[in-house]
mmCIF file of N, CA and C in Angstrom:
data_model
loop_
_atom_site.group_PDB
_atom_site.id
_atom_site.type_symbol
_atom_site.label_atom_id
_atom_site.label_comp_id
_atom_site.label_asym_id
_atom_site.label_seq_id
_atom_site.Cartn_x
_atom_site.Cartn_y
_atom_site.Cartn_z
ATOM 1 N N UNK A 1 79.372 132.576 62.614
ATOM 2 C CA UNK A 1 80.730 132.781 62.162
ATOM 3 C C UNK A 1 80.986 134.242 61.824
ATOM 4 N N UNK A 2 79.866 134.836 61.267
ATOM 5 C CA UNK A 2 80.150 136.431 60.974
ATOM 6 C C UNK A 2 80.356 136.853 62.257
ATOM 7 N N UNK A 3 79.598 136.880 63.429
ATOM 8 C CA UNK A 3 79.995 137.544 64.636
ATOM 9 C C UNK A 3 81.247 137.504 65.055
ATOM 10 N N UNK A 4 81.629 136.430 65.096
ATOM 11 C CA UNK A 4 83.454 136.093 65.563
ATOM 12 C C UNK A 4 84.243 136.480 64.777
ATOM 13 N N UNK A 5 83.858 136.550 63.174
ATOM 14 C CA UNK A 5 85.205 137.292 62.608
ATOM 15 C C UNK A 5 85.116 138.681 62.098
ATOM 16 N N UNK A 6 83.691 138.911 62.863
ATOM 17 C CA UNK A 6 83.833 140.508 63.526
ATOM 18 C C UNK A 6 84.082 141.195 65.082
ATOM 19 N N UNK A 7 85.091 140.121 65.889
ATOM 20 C CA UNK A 7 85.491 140.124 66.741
ATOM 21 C C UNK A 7 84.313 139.667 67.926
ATOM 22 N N UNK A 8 83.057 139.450 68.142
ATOM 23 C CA UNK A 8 81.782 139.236 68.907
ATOM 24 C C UNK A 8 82.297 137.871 69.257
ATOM 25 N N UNK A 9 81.479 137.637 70.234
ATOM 26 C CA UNK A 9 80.933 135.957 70.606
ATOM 27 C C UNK A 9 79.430 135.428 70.519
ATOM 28 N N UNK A 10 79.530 134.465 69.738
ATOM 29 C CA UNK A 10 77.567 134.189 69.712
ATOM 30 C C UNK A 10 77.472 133.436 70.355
ATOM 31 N N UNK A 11 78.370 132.747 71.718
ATOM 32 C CA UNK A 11 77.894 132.262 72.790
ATOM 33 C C UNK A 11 78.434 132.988 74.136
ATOM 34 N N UNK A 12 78.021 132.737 75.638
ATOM 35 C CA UNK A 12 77.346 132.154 75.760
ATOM 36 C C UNK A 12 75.924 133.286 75.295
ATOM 37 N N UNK A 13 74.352 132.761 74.694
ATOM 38 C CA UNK A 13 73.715 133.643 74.718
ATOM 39 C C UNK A 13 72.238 133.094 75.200
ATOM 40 N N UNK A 14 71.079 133.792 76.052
ATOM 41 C CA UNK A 14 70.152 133.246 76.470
ATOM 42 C C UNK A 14 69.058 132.896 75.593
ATOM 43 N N UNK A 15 68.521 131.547 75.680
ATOM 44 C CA UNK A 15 67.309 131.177 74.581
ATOM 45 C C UNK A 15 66.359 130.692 75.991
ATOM 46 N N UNK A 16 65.252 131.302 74.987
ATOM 47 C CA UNK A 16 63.795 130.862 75.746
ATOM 48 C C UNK A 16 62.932 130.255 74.026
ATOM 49 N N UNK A 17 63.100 128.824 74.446
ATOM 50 C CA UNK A 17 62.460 127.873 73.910
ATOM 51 C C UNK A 17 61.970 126.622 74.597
ATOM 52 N N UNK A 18 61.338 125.791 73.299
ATOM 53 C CA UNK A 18 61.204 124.817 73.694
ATOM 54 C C UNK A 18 61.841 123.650 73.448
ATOM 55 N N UNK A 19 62.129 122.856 73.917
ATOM 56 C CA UNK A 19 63.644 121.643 73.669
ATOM 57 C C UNK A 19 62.819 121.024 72.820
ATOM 58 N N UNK A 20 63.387 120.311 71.702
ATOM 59 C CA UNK A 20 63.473 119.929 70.473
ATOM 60 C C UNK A 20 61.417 120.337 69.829
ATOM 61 N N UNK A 21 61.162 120.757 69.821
ATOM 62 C CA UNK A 21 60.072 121.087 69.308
ATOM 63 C C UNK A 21 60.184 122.696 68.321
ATOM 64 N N UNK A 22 60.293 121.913 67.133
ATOM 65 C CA UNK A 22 60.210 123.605 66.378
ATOM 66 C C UNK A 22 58.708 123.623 66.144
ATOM 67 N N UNK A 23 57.977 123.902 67.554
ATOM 68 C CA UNK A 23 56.622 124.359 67.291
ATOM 69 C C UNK A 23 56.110 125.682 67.460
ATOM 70 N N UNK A 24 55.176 126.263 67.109
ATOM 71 C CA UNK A 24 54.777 128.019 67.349
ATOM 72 C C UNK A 24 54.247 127.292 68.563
ATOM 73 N N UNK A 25 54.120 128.509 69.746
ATOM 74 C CA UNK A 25 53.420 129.111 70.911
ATOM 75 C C UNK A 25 53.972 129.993 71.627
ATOM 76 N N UNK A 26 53.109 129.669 72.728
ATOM 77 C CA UNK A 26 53.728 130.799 73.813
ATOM 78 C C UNK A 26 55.157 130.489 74.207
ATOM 79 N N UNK A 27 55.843 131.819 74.638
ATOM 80 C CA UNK A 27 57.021 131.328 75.245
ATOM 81 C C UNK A 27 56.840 132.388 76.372
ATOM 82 N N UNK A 28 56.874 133.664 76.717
ATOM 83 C CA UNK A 28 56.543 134.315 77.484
ATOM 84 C C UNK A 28 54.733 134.207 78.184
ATOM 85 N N UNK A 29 54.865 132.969 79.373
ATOM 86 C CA UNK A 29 54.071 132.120 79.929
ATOM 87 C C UNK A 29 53.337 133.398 81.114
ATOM 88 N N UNK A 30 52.876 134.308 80.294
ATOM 89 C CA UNK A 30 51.800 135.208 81.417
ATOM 90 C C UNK A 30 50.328 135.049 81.359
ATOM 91 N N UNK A 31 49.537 134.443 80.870
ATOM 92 C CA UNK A 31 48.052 134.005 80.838
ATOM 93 C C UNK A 31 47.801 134.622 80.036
ATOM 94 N N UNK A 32 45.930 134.674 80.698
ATOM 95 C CA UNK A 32 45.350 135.146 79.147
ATOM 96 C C UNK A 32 44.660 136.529 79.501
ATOM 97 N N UNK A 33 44.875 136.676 80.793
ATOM 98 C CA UNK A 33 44.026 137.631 81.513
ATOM 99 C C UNK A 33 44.158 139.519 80.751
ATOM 100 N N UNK A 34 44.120 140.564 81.516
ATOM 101 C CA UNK A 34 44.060 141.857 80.784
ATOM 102 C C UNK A 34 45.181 142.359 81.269
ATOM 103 N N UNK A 35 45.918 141.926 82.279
ATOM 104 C CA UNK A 35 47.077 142.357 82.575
ATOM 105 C C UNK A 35 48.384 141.345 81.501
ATOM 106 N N UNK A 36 48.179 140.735 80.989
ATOM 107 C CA UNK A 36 48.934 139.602 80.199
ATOM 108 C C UNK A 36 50.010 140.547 79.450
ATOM 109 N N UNK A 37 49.562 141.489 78.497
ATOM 110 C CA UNK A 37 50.476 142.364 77.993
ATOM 111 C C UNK A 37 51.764 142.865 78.815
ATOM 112 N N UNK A 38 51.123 143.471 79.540
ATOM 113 C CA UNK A 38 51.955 144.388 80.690
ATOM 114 C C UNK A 38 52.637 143.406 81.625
ATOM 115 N N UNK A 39 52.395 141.978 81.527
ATOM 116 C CA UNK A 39 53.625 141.174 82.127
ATOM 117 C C UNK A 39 54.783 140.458 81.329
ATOM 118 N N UNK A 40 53.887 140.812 79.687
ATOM 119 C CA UNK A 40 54.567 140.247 78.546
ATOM 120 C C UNK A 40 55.991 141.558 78.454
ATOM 121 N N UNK A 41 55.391 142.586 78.747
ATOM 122 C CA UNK A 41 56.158 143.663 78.532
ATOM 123 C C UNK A 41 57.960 143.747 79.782
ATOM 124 N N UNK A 42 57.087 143.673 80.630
ATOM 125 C CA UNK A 42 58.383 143.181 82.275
ATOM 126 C C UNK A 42 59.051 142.073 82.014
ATOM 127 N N UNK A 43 58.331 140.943 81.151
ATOM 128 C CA UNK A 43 59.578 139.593 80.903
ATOM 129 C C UNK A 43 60.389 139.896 80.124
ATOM 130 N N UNK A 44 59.719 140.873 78.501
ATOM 131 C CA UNK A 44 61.067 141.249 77.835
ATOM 132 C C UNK A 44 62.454 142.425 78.715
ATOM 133 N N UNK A 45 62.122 143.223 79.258
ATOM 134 C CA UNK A 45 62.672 143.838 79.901
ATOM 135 C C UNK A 45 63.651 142.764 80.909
ATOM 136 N N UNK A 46 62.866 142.192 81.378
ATOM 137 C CA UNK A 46 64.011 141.563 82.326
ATOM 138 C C UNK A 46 64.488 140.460 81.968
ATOM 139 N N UNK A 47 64.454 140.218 80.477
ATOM 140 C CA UNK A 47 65.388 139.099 79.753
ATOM 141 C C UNK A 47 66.357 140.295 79.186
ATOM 142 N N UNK A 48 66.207 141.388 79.149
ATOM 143 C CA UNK A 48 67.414 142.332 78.373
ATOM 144 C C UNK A 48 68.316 142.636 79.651
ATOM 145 N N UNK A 49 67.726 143.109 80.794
ATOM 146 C CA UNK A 49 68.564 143.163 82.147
ATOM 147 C C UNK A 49 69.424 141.985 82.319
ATOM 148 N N UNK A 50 69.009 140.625 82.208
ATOM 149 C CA UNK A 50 69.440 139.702 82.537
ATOM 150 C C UNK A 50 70.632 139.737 81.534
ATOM 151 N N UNK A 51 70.759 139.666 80.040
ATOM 152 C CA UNK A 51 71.410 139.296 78.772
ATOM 153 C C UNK A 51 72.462 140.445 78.935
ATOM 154 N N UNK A 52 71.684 141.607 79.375
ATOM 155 C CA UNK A 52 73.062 142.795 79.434
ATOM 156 C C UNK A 52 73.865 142.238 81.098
ATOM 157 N N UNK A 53 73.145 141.645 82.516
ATOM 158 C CA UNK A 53 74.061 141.671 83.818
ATOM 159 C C UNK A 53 75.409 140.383 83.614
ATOM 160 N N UNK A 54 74.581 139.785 82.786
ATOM 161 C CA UNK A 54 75.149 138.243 82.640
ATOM 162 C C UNK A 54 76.219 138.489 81.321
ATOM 163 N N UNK A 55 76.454 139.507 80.998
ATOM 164 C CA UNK A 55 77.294 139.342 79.631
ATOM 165 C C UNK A 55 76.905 138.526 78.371
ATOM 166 N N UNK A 56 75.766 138.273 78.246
ATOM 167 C CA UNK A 56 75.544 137.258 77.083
ATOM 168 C C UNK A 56 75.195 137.614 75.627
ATOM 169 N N UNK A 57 75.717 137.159 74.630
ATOM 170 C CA UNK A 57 75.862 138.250 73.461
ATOM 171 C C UNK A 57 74.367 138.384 72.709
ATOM 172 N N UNK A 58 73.577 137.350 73.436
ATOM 173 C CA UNK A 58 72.003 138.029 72.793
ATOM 174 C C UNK A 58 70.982 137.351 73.111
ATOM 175 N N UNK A 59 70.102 137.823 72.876
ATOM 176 C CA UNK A 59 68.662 136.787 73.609
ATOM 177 C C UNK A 59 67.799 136.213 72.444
ATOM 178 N N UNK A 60 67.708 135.204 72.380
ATOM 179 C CA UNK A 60 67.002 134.397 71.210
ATOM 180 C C UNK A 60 65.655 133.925 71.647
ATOM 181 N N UNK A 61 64.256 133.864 71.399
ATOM 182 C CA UNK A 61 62.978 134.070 71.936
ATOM 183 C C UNK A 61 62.339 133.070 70.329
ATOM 184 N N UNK A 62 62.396 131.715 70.265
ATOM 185 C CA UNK A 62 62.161 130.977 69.250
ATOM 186 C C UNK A 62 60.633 130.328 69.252
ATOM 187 N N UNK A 63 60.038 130.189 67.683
ATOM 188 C CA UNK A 63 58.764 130.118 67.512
ATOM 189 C C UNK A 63 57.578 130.838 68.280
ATOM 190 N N UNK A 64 57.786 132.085 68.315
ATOM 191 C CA UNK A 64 56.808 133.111 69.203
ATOM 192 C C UNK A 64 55.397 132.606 68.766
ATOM 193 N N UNK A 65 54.655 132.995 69.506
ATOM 194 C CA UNK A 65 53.025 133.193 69.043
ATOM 195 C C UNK A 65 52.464 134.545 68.779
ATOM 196 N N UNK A 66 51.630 134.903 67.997
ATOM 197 C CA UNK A 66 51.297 136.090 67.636
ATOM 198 C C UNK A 66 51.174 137.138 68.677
ATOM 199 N N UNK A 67 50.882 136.710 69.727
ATOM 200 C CA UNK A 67 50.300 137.406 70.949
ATOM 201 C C UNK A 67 52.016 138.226 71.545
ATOM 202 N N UNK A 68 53.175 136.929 71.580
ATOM 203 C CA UNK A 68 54.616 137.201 72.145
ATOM 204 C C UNK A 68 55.468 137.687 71.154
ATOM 205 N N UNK A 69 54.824 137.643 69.824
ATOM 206 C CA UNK A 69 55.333 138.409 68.775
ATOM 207 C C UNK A 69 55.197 139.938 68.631
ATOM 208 N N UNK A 70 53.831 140.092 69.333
ATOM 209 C CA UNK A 70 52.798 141.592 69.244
ATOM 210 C C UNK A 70 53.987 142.252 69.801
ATOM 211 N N UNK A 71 54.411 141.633 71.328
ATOM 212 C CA UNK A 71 54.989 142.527 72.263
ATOM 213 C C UNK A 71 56.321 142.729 72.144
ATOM 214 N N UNK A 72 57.026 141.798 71.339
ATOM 215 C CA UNK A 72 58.034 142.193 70.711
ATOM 216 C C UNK A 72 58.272 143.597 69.927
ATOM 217 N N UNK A 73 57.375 143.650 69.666
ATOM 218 C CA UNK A 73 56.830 144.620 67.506
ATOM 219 C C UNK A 73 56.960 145.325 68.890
ATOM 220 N N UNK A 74 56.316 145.796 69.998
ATOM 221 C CA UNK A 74 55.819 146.859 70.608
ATOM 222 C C UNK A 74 57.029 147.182 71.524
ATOM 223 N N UNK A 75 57.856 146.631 72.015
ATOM 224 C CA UNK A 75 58.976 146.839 72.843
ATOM 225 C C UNK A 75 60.065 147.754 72.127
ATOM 226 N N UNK A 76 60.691 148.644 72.614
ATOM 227 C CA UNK A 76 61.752 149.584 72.617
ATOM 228 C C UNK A 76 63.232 148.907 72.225
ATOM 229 N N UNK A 77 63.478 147.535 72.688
ATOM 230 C CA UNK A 77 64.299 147.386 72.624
ATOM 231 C C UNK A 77 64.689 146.765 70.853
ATOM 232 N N UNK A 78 63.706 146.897 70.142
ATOM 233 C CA UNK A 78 64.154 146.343 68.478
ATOM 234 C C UNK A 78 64.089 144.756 68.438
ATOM 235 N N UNK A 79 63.623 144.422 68.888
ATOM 236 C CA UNK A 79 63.868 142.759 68.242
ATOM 237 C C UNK A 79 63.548 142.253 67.156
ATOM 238 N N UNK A 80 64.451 141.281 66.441
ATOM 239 C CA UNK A 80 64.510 141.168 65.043
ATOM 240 C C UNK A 80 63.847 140.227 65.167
ATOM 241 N N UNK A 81 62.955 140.067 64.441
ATOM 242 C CA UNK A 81 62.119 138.817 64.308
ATOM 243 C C UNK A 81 62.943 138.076 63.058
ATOM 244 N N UNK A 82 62.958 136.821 63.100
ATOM 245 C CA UNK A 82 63.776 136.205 62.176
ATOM 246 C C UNK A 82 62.100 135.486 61.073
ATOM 247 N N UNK A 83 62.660 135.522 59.891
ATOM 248 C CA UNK A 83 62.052 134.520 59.031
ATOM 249 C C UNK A 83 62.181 133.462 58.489
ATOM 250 N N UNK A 84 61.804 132.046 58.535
ATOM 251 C CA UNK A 84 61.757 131.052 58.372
ATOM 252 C C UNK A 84 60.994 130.561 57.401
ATOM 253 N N UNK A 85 61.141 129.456 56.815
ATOM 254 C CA UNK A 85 60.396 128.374 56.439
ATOM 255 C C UNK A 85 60.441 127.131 56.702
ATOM 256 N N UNK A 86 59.052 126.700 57.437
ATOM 257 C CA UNK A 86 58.712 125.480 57.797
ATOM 258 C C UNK A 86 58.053 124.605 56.436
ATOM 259 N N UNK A 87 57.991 123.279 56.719
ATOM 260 C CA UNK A 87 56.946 122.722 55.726
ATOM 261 C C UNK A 87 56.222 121.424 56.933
ATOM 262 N N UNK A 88 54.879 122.168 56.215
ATOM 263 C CA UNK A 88 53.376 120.965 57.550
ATOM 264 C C UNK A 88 52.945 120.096 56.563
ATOM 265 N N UNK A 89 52.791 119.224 57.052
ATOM 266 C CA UNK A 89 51.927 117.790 56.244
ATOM 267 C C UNK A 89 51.006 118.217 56.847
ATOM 268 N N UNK A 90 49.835 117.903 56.019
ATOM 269 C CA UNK A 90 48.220 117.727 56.378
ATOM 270 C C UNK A 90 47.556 116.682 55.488
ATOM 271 N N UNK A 91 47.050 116.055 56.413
ATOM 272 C CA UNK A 91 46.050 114.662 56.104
ATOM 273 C C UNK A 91 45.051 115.067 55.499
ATOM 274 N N UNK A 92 44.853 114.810 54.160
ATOM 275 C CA UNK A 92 43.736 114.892 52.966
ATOM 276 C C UNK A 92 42.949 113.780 52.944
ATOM 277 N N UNK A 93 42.684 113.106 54.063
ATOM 278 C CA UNK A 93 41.626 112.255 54.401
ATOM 279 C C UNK A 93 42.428 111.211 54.075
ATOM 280 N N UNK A 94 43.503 110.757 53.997
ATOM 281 C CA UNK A 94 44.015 109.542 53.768
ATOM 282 C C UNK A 94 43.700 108.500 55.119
ATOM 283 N N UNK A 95 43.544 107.146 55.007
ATOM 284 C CA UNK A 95 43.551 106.477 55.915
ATOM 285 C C UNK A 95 44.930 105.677 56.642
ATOM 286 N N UNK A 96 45.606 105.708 55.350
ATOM 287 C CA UNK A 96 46.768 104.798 55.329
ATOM 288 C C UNK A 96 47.645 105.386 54.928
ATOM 289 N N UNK A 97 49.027 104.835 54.859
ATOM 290 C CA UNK A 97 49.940 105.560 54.605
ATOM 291 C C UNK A 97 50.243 105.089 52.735
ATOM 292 N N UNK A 98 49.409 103.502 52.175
ATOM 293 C CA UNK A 98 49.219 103.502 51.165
ATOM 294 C C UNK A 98 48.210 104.253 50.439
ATOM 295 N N UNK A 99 47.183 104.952 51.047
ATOM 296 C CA UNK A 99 46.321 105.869 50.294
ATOM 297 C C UNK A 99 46.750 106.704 50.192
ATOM 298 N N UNK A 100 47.415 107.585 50.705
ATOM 299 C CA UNK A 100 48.587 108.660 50.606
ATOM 300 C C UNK A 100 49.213 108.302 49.590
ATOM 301 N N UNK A 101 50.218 107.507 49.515
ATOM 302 C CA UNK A 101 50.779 107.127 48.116
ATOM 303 C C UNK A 101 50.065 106.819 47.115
ATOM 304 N N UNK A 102 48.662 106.613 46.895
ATOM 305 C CA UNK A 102 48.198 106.162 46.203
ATOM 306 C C UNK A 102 47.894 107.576 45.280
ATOM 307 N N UNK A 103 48.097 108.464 45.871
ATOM 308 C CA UNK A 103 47.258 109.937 45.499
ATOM 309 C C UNK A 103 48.670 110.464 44.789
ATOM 310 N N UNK A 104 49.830 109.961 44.653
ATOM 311 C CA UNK A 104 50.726 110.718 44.426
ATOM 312 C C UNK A 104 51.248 110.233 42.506
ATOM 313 N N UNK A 105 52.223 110.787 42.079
ATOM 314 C CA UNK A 105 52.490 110.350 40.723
ATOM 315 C C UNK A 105 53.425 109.214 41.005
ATOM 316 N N UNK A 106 53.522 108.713 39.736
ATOM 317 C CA UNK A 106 54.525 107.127 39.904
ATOM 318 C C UNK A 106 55.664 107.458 40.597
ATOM 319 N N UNK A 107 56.534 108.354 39.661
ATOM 320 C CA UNK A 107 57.864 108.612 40.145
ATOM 321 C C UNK A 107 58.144 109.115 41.703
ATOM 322 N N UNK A 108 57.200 110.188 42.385
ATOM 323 C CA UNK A 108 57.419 110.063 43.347
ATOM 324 C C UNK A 108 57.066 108.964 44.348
ATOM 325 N N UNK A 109 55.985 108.034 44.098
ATOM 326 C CA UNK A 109 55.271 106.789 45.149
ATOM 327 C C UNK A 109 56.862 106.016 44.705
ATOM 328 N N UNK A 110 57.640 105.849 43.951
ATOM 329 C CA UNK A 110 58.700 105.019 43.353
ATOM 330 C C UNK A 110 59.919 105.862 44.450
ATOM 331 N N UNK A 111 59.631 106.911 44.327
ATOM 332 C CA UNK A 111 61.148 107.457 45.360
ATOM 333 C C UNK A 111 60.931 107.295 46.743
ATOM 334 N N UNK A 112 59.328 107.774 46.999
ATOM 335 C CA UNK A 112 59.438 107.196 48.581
ATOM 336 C C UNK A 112 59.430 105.580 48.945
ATOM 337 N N UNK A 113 59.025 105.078 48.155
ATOM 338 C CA UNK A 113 59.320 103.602 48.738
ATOM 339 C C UNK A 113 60.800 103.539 48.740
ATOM 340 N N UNK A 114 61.724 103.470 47.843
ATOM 341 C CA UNK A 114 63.115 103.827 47.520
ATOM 342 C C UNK A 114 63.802 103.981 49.052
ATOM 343 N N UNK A 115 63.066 105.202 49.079
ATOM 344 C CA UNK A 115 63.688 106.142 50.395
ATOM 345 C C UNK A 115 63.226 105.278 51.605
ATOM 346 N N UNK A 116 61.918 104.410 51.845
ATOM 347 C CA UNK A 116 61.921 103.663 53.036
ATOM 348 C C UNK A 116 62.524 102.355 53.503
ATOM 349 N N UNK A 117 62.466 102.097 52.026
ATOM 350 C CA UNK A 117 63.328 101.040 51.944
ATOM 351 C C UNK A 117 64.780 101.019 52.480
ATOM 352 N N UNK A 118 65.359 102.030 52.261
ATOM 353 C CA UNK A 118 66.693 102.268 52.775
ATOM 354 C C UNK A 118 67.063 102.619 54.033
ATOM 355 N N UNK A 119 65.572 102.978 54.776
ATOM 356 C CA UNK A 119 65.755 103.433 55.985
ATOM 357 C C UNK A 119 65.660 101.740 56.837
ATOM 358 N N UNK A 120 64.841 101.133 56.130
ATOM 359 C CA UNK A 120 64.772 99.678 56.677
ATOM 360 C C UNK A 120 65.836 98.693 56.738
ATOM 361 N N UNK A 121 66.639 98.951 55.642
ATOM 362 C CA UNK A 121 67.541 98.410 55.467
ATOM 363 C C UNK A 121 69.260 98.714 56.177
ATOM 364 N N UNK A 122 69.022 100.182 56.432
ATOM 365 C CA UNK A 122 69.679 100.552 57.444
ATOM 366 C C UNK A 122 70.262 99.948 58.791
ATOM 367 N N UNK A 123 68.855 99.231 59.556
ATOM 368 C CA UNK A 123 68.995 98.906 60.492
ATOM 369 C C UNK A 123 68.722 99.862 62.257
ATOM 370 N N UNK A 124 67.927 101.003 61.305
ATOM 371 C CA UNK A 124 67.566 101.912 62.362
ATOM 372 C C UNK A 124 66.614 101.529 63.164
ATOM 373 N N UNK A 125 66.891 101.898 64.557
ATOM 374 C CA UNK A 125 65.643 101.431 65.555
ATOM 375 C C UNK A 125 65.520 102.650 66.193
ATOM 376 N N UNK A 126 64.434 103.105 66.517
ATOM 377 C CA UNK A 126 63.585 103.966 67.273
ATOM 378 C C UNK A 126 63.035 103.498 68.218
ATOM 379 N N UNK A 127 63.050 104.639 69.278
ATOM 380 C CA UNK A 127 62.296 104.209 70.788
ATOM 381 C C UNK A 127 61.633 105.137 71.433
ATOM 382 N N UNK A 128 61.118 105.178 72.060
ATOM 383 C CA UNK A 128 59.793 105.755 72.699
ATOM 384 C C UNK A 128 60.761 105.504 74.045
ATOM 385 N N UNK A 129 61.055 106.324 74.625
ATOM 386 C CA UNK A 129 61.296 106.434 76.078
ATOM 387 C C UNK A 129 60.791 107.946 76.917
ATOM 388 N N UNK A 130 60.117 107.318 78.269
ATOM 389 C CA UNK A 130 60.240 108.557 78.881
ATOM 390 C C UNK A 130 61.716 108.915 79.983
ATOM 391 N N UNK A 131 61.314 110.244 80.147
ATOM 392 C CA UNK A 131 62.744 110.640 80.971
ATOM 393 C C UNK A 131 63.113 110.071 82.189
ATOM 394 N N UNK A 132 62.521 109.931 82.714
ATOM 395 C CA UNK A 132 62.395 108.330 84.101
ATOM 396 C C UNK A 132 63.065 107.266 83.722
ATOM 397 N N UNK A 133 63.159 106.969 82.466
ATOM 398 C CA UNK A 133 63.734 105.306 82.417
ATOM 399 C C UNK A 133 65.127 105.661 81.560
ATOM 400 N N UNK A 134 65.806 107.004 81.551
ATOM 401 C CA UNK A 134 66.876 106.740 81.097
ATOM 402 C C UNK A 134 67.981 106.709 82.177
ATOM 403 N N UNK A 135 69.281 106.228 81.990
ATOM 404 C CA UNK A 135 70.403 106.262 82.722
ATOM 405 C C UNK A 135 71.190 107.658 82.476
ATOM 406 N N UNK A 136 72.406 107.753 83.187
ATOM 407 C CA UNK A 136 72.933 108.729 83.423
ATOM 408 C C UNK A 136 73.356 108.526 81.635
ATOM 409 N N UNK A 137 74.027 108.044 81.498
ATOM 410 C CA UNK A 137 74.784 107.822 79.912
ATOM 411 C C UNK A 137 74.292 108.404 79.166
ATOM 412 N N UNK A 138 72.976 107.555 79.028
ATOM 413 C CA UNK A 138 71.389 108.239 77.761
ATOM 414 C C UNK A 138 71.148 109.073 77.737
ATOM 415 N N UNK A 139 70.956 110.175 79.209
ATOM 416 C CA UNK A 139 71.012 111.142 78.976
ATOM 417 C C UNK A 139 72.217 112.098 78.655
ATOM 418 N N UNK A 140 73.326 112.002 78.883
ATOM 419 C CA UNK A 140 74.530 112.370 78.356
ATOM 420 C C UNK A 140 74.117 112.425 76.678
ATOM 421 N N UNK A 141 74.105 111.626 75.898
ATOM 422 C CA UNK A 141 73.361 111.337 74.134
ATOM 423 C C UNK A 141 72.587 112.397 73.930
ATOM 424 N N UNK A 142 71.674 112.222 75.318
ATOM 425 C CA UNK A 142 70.636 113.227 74.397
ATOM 426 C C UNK A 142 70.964 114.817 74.480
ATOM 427 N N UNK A 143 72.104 115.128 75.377
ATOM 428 C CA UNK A 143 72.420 116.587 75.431
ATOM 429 C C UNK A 143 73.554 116.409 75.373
#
């Protein structure tokens, strides 16, 4: 919204990600070899050629890996690395999803049941589909 009511457009603009995964890795896909840099270096370049031929108001390069981060830091052209906060669960040897709760204080084991309860009661269903078995429609939903 700041861009537009400083006259800009923040669309259309090019992203190199990955579809629904806010996971770290690679995104600039050049191996692992000794030339890897120096092709890391030609993709940023020719995502700025591209973002400046195509008119697009900016290039967005999401969850880098240290390696596609390096070459960022090292490129001419300034890229802002953005800062985030994520939050990771990690399994403390729990087996179950009641030993997990079991490790926690009353009030919270009392809010998450609370909270699943309501999701049950909801009436939400989840599905496991691959991209093969959807229809034209479904996929319409999902984009």
């Amino acid at each position: 919204q700041a861009l537009e009511r400083a006259g800009g457009d923040y669309y259309p603009k090019l992203l190199c990600a990955v579809p629904y995964s806010p996971v770290v890795g690679p995104r600039l896909l050049v191996g692992a070899d000794a030339g890897a840099d120096a092709r890391r270096a030609a993709l940023l370049a020719g995502l700025r050629e591209l973002m400046q031929s195509a008119q697009l108001s900016s290039t967005h390069l999401l969850f880098l890996d240290a390696d596609d981060l390096a070459a960022c830091a090292r490129d001419d052209a300034h890229w802002l690395a953005r800062s985030d906060v994520q939050f990771h669960w990690s399994n403390r040897g729990w087996h179950t999803f009641e030993d997990f709760l079991a490790a926690l204080k009353h009030k919270k084991r009392k809010n998450i049941r609370a909270e699943r309860a309501q999701v049950v009661a909801s009436s939400l269903r989840i599905e496991w589909r691959e991209g093969a078995s959807l229809d034209a429609s479904e996929w319409h939903a999902v984009h």
